[in-house]
Amino acid sequence: MAKKWEVSYLLDFYGDVLTEKQRDVMVQYYNDDYSLAEIAENFGITRQGVRDAIKRGEATLLELEEKIGFAARSRALREGISQLEALVKSFLDEMTNHVSDI
């Protein structure tokens, strides 16, 4: 399941570099949770064709992330922001408690 979430996340960052059809296949598989058979029917191709498109798309997305790293940087930035928000909330709570004690 973790791989599915990771590829879906990478689609958000790099999906535009895929062909339109490949991106649509991957979105249906990873984001919409369609089966290979359902996707094959939607695109008029075989299940093997769907699987091949997904595997090529995965390889492209993972290679881009390895080379560019936008998704990892974004994730790190979000984590840093969450930590800062928690610190600010803690500080404000402490200040509120300190002022009410006076």
Short mmCIF file of C-alpha atoms in Angstrom, two decimals:
data_model
loop_
_atom_site.label_atom_id
_atom_site.label_comp_id
_atom_site.label_asym_id
_atom_site.label_seq_id
_atom_site.Cartn_x
_atom_site.Cartn_y
_atom_site.Cartn_z
CA MET A 1 0.00 0.00 0.00
CA ALA A 2 2.87 2.39 0.75
CA LYS A 3 4.09 2.13 -2.84
CA LYS A 4 0.62 3.04 -4.09
CA TRP A 5 0.56 6.20 -1.97
CA GLU A 6 4.10 7.12 -2.99
CA VAL A 7 3.39 6.78 -6.72
CA SER A 8 0.14 8.73 -6.32
CA TYR A 9 2.11 11.48 -4.56
CA LEU A 10 4.72 11.51 -7.33
CA LEU A 11 1.93 11.79 -9.92
CA ASP A 12 1.01 15.12 -8.34
CA PHE A 13 4.54 16.42 -8.92
CA TYR A 14 5.60 14.85 -12.18
CA GLY A 15 2.43 13.60 -13.85
CA ASP A 16 2.61 16.27 -16.54
CA VAL A 17 5.79 14.75 -18.01
CA LEU A 18 3.93 11.53 -18.85
CA THR A 19 1.91 11.19 -22.02
CA GLU A 20 -1.73 12.12 -21.53
CA LYS A 21 -2.86 8.52 -21.96
CA GLN A 22 -0.19 7.18 -19.61
CA ARG A 23 -1.07 9.78 -16.99
CA ASP A 24 -4.79 8.98 -17.32
CA VAL A 25 -4.10 5.25 -16.94
CA MET A 26 -2.00 5.87 -13.84
CA VAL A 27 -4.54 8.24 -12.31
CA GLN A 28 -7.29 5.66 -12.79
CA TYR A 29 -5.11 2.96 -11.24
CA TYR A 30 -3.52 4.86 -8.36
CA ASN A 31 -6.00 7.60 -7.53
CA ASP A 32 -9.35 6.15 -8.66
CA ASP A 33 -8.53 2.54 -7.66
CA TYR A 34 -9.70 1.02 -10.95
CA SER A 35 -8.66 -2.55 -11.76
CA LEU A 36 -6.45 -3.38 -14.72
CA ALA A 37 -9.49 -4.87 -16.47
CA GLU A 38 -11.57 -1.71 -15.93
CA ILE A 39 -8.79 0.51 -17.24
CA ALA A 40 -8.21 -1.78 -20.21
CA GLU A 41 -11.90 -1.53 -21.09
CA ASN A 42 -11.86 2.28 -20.71
CA PHE A 43 -8.92 2.64 -23.10
CA GLY A 44 -9.63 -0.25 -25.44
CA ILE A 45 -6.34 -1.98 -24.72
CA THR A 46 -5.32 -5.23 -23.06
CA ARG A 47 -4.71 -5.66 -19.35
CA GLN A 48 -1.07 -6.32 -20.24
CA GLY A 49 -0.98 -2.99 -22.09
CA VAL A 50 -2.31 -1.26 -18.99
CA ARG A 51 0.24 -3.01 -16.79
CA ASP A 52 3.07 -2.05 -19.15
CA ALA A 53 1.95 1.60 -19.20
CA ILE A 54 1.79 1.64 -15.40
CA LYS A 55 5.24 0.09 -15.02
CA ARG A 56 6.78 2.56 -17.51
CA GLY A 57 5.05 5.44 -15.75
CA GLU A 58 6.24 4.29 -12.35
CA ALA A 59 9.80 4.03 -13.63
CA THR A 60 9.62 7.54 -15.08
CA LEU A 61 8.20 9.06 -11.89
CA LEU A 62 10.70 7.30 -9.62
CA GLU A 63 13.61 8.29 -11.85
CA LEU A 64 12.51 11.92 -11.86
CA GLU A 65 12.16 11.96 -8.09
CA GLU A 66 15.60 10.41 -7.71
CA LYS A 67 17.15 13.06 -9.96
CA ILE A 68 15.12 16.13 -8.95
CA GLY A 69 13.72 15.36 -5.50
CA PHE A 70 10.82 17.84 -5.49
CA ALA A 71 8.46 15.49 -3.67
CA ALA A 72 10.99 14.75 -0.91
CA ARG A 73 11.72 18.46 -0.47
CA SER A 74 8.02 19.25 -0.34
CA ARG A 75 7.45 16.54 2.26
CA ALA A 76 10.35 17.84 4.38
CA LEU A 77 9.04 21.38 4.08
CA ARG A 78 5.55 20.31 5.21
CA GLU A 79 7.02 18.47 8.18
CA GLY A 80 9.07 21.54 9.13
CA ILE A 81 6.02 23.77 8.88
CA SER A 82 4.02 21.36 11.06
CA GLN A 83 6.78 21.42 13.68
CA LEU A 84 6.86 25.22 13.60
CA GLU A 85 3.08 25.39 13.97
CA ALA A 86 3.25 23.07 16.98
CA LEU A 87 6.00 25.17 18.57
CA VAL A 88 4.06 28.41 18.02
CA LYS A 89 0.89 26.87 19.47
CA SER A 90 2.83 25.60 22.47
CA PHE A 91 4.45 29.00 22.97
CA LEU A 92 1.12 30.83 22.71
CA ASP A 93 -0.53 28.40 25.14
CA GLU A 94 2.33 28.88 27.58
CA MET A 95 2.14 32.67 27.25
CA THR A 96 -1.63 32.60 27.77
CA ASN A 97 -1.20 30.49 30.91
CA HIS A 98 1.60 32.75 32.16
CA VAL A 99 -0.46 35.94 31.63
CA SER A 100 -3.48 34.44 33.37
CA ASP A 101 -1.28 33.59 36.37
CA ILE A 102 -0.32 37.25 36.81
#
